[in-house]
Coordinates of N, CA and C in Angstrom, one line a residue:
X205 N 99.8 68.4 160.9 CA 98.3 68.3 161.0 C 97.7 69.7 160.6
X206 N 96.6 69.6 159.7 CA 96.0 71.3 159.0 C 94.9 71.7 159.8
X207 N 95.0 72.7 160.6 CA 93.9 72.6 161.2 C 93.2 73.1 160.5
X208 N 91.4 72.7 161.0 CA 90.1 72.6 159.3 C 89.6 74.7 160.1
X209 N 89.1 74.9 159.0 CA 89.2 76.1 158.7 C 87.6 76.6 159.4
X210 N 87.6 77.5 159.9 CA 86.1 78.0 160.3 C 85.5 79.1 159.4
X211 N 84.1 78.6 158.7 CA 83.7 79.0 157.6 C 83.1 79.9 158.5
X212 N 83.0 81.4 157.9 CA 81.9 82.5 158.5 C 81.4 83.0 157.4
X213 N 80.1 83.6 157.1 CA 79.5 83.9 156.4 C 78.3 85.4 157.2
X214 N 78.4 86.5 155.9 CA 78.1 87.7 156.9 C 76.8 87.9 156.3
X215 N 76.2 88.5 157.9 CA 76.5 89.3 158.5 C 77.3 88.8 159.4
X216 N 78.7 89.6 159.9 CA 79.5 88.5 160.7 C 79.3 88.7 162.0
X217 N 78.3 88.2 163.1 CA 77.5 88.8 164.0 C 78.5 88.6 165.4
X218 N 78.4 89.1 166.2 CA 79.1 89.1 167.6 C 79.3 87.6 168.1
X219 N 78.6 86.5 167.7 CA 77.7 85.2 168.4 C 79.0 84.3 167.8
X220 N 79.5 84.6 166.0 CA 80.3 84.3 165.2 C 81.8 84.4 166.0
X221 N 81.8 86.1 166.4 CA 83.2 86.2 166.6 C 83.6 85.8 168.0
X222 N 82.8 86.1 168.7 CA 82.8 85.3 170.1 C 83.7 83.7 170.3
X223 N 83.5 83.2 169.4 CA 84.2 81.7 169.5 C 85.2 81.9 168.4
X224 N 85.9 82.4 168.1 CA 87.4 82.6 167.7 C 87.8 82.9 168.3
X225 N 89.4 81.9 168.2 CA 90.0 82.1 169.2 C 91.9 82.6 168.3
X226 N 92.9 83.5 169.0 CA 94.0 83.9 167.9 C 94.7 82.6 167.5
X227 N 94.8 82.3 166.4 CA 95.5 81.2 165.5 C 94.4 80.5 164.8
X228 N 93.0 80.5 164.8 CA 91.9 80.1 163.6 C 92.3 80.7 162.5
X229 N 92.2 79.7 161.7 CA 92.1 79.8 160.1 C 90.3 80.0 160.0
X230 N 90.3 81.0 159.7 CA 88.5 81.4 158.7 C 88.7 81.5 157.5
X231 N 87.2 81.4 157.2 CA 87.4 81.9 155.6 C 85.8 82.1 155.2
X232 N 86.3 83.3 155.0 CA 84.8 84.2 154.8 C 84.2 84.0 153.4
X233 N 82.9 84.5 153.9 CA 81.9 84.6 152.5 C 81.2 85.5 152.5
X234 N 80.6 86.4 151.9 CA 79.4 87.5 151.7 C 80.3 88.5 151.3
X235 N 79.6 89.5 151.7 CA 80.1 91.4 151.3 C 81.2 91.3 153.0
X236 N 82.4 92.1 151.8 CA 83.7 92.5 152.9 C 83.8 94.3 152.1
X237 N 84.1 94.9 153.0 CA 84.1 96.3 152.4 C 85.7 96.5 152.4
X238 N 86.2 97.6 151.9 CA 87.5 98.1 151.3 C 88.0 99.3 151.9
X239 N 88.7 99.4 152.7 CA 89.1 100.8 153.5 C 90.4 101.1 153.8
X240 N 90.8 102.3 153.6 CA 92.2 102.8 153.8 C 92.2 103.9 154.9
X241 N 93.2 104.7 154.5 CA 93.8 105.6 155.3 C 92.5 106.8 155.3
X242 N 92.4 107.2 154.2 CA 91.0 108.5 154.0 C 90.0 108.2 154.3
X243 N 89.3 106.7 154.0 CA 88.2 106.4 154.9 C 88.1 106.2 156.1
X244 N 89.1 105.7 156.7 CA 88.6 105.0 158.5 C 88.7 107.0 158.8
X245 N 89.6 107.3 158.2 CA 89.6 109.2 159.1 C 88.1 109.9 158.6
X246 N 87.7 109.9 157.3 CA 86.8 110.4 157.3 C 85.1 109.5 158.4
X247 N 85.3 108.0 158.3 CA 84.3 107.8 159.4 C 84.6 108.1 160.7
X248 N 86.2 107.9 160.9 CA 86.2 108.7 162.2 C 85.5 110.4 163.0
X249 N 86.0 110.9 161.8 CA 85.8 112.4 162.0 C 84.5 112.9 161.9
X250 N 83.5 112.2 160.8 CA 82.1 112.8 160.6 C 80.9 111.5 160.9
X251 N 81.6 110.6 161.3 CA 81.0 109.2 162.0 C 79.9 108.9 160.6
X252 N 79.6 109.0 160.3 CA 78.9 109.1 158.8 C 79.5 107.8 157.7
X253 N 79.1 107.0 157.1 CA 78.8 105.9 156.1 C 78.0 105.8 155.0
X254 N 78.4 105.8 153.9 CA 77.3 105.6 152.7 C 76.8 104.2 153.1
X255 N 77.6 103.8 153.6 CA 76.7 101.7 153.6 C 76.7 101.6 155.3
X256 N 75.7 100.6 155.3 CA 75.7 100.6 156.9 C 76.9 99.4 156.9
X257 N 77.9 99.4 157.7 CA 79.1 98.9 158.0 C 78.6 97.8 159.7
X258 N 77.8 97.6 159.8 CA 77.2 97.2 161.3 C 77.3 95.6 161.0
X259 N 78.4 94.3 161.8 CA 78.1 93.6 161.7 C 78.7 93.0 160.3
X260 N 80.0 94.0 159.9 CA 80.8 93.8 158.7 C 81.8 93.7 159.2
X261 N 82.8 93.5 157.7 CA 84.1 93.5 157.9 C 84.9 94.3 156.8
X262 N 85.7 95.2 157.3 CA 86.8 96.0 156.8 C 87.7 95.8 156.3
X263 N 88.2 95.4 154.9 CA 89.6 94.9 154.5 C 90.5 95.6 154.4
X264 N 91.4 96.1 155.0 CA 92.7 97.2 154.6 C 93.3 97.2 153.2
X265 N 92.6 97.5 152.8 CA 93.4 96.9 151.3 C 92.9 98.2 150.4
X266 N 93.7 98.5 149.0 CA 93.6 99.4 148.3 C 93.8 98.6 146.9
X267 N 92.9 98.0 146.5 CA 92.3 97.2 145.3 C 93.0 97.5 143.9
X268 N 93.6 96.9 143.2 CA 93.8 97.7 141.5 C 92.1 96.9 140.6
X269 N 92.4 98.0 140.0 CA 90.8 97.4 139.3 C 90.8 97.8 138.3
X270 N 90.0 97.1 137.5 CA 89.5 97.2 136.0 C 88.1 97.8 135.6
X271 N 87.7 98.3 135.3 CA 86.2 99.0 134.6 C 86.1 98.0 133.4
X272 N 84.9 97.4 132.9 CA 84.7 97.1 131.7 C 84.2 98.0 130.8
X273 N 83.5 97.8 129.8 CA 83.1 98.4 128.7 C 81.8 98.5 129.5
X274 N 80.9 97.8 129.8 CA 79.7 98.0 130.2 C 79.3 98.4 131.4
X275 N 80.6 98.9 132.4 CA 80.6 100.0 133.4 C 80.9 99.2 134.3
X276 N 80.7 97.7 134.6 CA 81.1 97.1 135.7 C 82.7 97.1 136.2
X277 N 83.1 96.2 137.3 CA 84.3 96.7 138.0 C 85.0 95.1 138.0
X278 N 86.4 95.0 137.9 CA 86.7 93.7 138.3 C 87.8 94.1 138.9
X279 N 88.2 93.1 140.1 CA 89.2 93.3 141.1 C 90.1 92.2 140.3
X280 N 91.7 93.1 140.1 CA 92.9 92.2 139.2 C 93.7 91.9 140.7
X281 N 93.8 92.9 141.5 CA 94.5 92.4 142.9 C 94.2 92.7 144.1
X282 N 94.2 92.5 145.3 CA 93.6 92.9 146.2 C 94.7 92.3 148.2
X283 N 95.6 92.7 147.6 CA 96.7 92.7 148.4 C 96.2 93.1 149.8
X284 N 96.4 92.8 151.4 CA 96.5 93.8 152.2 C 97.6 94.6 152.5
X285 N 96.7 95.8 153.2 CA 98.2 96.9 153.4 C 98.2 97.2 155.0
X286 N 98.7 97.4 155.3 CA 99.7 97.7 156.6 C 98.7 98.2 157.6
X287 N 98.2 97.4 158.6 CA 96.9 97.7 159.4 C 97.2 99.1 159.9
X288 N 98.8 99.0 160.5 CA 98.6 99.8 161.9 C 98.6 101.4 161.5
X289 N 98.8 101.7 160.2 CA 98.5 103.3 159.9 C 97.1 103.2 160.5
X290 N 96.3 102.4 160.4 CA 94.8 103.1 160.7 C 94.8 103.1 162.2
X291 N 95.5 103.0 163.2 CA 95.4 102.9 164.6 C 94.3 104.1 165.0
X292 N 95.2 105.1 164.5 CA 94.4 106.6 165.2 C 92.5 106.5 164.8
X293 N 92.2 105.6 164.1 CA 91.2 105.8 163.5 C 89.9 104.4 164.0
X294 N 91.0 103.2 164.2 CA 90.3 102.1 164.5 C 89.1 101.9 165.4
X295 N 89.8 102.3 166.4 CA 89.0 101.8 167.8 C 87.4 102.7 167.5
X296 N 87.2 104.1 166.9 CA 86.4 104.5 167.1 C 85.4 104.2 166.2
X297 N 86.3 103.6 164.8 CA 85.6 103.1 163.7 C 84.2 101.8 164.0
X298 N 85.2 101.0 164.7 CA 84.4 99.7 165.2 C 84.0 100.1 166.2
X299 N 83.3 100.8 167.1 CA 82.5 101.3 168.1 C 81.5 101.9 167.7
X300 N 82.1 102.8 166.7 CA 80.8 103.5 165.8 C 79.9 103.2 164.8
X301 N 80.6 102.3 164.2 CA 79.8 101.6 162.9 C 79.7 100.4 162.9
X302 N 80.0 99.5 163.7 CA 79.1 98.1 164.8 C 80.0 97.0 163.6
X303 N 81.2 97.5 163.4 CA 82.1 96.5 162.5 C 82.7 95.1 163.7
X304 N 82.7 94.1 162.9 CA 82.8 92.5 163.7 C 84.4 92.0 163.5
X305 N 84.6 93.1 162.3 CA 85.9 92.1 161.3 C 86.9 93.1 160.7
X306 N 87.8 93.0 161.3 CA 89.0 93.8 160.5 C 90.0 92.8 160.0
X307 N 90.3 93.2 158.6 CA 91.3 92.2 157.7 C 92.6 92.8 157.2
X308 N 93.7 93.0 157.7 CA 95.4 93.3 157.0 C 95.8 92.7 157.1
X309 N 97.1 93.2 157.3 CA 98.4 92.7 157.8 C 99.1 93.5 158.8
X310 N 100.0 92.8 159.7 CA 100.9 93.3 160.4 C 100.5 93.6 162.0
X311 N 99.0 93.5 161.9 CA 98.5 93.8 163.5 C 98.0 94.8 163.8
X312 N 97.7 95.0 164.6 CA 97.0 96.5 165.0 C 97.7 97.1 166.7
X313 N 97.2 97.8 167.0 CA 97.5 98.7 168.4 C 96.6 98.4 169.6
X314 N 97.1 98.6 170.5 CA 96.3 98.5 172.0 C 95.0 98.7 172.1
X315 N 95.2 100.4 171.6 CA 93.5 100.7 171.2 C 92.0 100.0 170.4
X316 N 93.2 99.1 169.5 CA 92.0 98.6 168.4 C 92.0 97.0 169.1
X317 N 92.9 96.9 169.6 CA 92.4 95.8 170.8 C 91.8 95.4 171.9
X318 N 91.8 96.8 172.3 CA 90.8 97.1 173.4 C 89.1 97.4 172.4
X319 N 89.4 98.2 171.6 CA 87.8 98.3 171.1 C 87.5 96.5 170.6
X320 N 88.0 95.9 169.9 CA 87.6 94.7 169.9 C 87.3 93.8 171.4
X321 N 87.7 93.8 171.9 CA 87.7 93.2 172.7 C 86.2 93.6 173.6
X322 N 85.8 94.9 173.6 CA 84.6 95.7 174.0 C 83.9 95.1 173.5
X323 N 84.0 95.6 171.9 CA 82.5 95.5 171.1 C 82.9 93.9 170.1
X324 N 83.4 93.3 170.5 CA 82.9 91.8 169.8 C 83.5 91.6 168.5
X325 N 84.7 92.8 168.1 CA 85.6 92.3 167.3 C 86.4 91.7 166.6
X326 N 86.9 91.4 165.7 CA 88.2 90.1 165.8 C 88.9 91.2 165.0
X327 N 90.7 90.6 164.4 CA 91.3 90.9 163.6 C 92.2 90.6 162.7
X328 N 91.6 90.1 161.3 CA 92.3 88.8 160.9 C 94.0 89.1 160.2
X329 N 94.8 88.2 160.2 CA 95.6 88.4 159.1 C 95.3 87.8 158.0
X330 N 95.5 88.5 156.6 CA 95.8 87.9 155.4 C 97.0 87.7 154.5
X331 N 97.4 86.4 153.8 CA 98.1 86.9 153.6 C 98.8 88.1 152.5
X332 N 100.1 88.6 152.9 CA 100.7 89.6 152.3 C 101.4 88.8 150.9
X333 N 101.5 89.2 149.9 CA 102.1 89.3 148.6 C 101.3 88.0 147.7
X334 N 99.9 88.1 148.4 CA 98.9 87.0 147.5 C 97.8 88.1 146.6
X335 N 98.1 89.0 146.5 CA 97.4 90.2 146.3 C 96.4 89.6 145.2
X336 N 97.1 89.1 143.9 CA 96.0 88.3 143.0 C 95.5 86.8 143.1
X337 N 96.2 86.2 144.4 CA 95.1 84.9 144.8 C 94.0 85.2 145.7
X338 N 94.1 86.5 146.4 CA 93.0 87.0 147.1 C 92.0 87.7 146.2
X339 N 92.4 88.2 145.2 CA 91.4 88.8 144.3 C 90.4 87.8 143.5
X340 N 90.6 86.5 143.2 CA 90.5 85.0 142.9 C 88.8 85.1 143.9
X341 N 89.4 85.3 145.1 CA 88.0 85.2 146.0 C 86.8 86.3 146.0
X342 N 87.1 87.2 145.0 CA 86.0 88.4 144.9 C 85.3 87.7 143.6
X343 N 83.9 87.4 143.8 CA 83.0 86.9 143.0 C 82.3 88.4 142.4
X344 N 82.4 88.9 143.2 CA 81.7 90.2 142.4 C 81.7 91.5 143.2
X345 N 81.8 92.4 142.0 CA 82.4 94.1 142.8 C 80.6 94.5 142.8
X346 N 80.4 95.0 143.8 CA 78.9 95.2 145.0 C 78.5 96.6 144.0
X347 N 79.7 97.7 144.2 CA 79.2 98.5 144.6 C 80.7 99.3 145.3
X348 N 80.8 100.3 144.6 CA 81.7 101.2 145.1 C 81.7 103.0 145.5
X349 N 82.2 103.3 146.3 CA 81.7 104.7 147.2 C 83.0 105.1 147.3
X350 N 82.5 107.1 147.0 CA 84.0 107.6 147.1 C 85.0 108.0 146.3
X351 N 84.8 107.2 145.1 CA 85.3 106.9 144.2 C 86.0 108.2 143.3
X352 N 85.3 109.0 143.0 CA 85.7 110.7 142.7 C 86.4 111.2 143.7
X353 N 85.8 111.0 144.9 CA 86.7 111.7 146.1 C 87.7 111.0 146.7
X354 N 88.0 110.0 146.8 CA 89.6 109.5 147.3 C 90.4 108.9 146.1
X355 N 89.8 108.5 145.1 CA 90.1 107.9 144.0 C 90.2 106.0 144.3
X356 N 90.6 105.6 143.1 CA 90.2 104.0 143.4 C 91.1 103.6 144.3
X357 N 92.0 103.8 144.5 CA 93.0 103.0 146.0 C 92.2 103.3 147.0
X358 N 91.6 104.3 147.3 CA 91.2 104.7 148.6 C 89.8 104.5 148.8
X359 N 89.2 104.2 148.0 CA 87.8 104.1 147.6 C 87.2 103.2 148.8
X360 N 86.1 103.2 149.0 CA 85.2 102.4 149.7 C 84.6 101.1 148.6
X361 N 85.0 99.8 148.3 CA 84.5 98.9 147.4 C 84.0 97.8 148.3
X362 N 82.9 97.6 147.9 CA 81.5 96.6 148.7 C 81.7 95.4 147.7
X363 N 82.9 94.5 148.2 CA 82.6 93.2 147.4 C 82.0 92.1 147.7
X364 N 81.3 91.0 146.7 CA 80.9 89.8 147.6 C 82.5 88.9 147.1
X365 N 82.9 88.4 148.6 CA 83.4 86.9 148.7 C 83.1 85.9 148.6
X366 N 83.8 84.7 148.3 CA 84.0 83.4 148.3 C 85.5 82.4 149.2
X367 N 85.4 82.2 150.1 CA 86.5 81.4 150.3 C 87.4 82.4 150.8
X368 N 87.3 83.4 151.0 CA 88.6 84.6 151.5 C 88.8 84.6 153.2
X369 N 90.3 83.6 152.9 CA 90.9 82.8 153.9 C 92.4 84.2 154.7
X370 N 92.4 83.7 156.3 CA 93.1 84.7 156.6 C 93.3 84.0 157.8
X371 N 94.2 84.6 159.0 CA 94.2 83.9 160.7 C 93.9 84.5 161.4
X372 N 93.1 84.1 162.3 CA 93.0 85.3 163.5 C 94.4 86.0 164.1
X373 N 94.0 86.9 164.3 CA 95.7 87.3 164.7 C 95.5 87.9 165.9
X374 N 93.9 88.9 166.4 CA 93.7 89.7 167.4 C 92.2 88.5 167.4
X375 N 91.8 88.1 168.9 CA 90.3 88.2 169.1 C 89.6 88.6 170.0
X376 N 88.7 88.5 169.6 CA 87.2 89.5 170.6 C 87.8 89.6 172.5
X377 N 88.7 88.3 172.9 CA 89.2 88.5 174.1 C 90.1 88.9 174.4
X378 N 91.1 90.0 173.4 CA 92.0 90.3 173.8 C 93.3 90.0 173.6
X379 N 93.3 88.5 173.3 CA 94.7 87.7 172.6 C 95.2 88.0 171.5
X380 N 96.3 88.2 171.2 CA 97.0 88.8 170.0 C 97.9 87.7 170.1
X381 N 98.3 87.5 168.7 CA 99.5 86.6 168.3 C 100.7 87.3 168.2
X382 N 100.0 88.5 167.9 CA 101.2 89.3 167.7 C 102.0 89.6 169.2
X383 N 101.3 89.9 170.2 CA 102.0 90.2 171.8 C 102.9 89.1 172.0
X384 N 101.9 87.4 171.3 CA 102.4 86.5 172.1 C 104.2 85.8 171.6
X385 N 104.0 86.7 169.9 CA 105.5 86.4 169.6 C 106.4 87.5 170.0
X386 N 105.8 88.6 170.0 CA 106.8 89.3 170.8 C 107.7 89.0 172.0
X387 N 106.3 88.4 173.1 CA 106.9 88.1 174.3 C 107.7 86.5 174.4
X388 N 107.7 85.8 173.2 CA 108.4 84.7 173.2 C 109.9 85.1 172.7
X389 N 109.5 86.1 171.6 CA 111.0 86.7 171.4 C 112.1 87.4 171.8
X390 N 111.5 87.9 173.2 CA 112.0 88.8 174.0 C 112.5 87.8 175.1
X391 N 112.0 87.0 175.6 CA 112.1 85.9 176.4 C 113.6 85.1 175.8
X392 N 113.5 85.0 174.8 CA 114.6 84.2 173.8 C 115.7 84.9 174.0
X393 N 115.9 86.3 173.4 CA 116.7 87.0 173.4 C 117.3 87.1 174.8
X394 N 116.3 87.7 176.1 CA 117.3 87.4 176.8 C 118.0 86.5 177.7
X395 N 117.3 85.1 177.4 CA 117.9 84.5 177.6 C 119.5 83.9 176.6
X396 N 119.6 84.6 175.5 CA 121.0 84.8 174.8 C 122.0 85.3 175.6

């Protein structure tokens, strides 16, 4: 049985994430922003944004991209990368800049569970090594920040989506998928 997918479309408001629950299939639509390791630390540290981030969503990802001839941007891949480097950085990111939506892989930490869980966050997985079927869903590059100063992996890129499908993995209440295979695993094991 497939379960049917819950369409969200941003601004992705508290009212949205509130009713996800960990194991929904979403699939987003609007502007998702682009953030790595140098950004979540630099919003951490000078709490400061070129774009208002309030009621967004954060994709962990470090984009490969194209420039045309006529200066625009096209996304060739758009893989996620590995949430939990950004731990030290999370919790205060989404408290401070009123983010609804974080998107990687692999999970996140206590801390960024607890700030979700406060301020009305979710945390999706996407999948890993779809890097150019997720790029498929970027209808158009917004708008990019940063770009001289972290260079383009690290850059701040403001894309609009279409269809950009992922699972809940962390929600707004504190359930993680990730604890709950842990604790099934661990359960298994010792019962070996």
């Amino acid at each position: 049985m497939n379960a049917p997918r819950i369409h969200l479309t941003y601004p992705f408001t508290r009212d949205q994430t509130s009713k996800l629950k960990a194991g929904d299939i979403v699939s987003l639509s609007g502007v998702v922003f682009t953030g790595r390791d140098r950004l979540h630390k630099h919003l951490a540290e000078t709490h400061q944004s070129p774009v208002n981030l309030s009621d967004g969503a954060i994709f962990h990802c470090g984009p490969i991209v194209k420039q045309s001839p006529d200066g625009s941007w096209r996304i060739i891949a758009a893989g996620p990368t590995t949430s939990i480097r950004e731990e030290p950085y999370m919790a205060t990111v989404i408290a401070e800049q009123g983010l609804k939506i974080i998107i990687g892989k692999g999970g996140m930490g206590k801390n960024t569970l607890e700030a979700c869980r406060e301020h009305g966050c979710v945390y999706l997985q996407a999948v890993g090594g779809a890097a150019a079927i997720i790029a498929t869903t970027v209808k158009k590059v917004v708008a990019v920040h940063f770009l001289d100063t972290f260079g383009a992996t690290e850059a701040l890129w403001v894309l609009d989506v279409e269809g950009f499908a992922a699972v809940v993995g962390i929600d707004s209440h504190g359930i993680s998928l990730y604890d709950e295979v842990a604790a099934r695993s661990a359960a298994k094991f010792a019962a070996l």
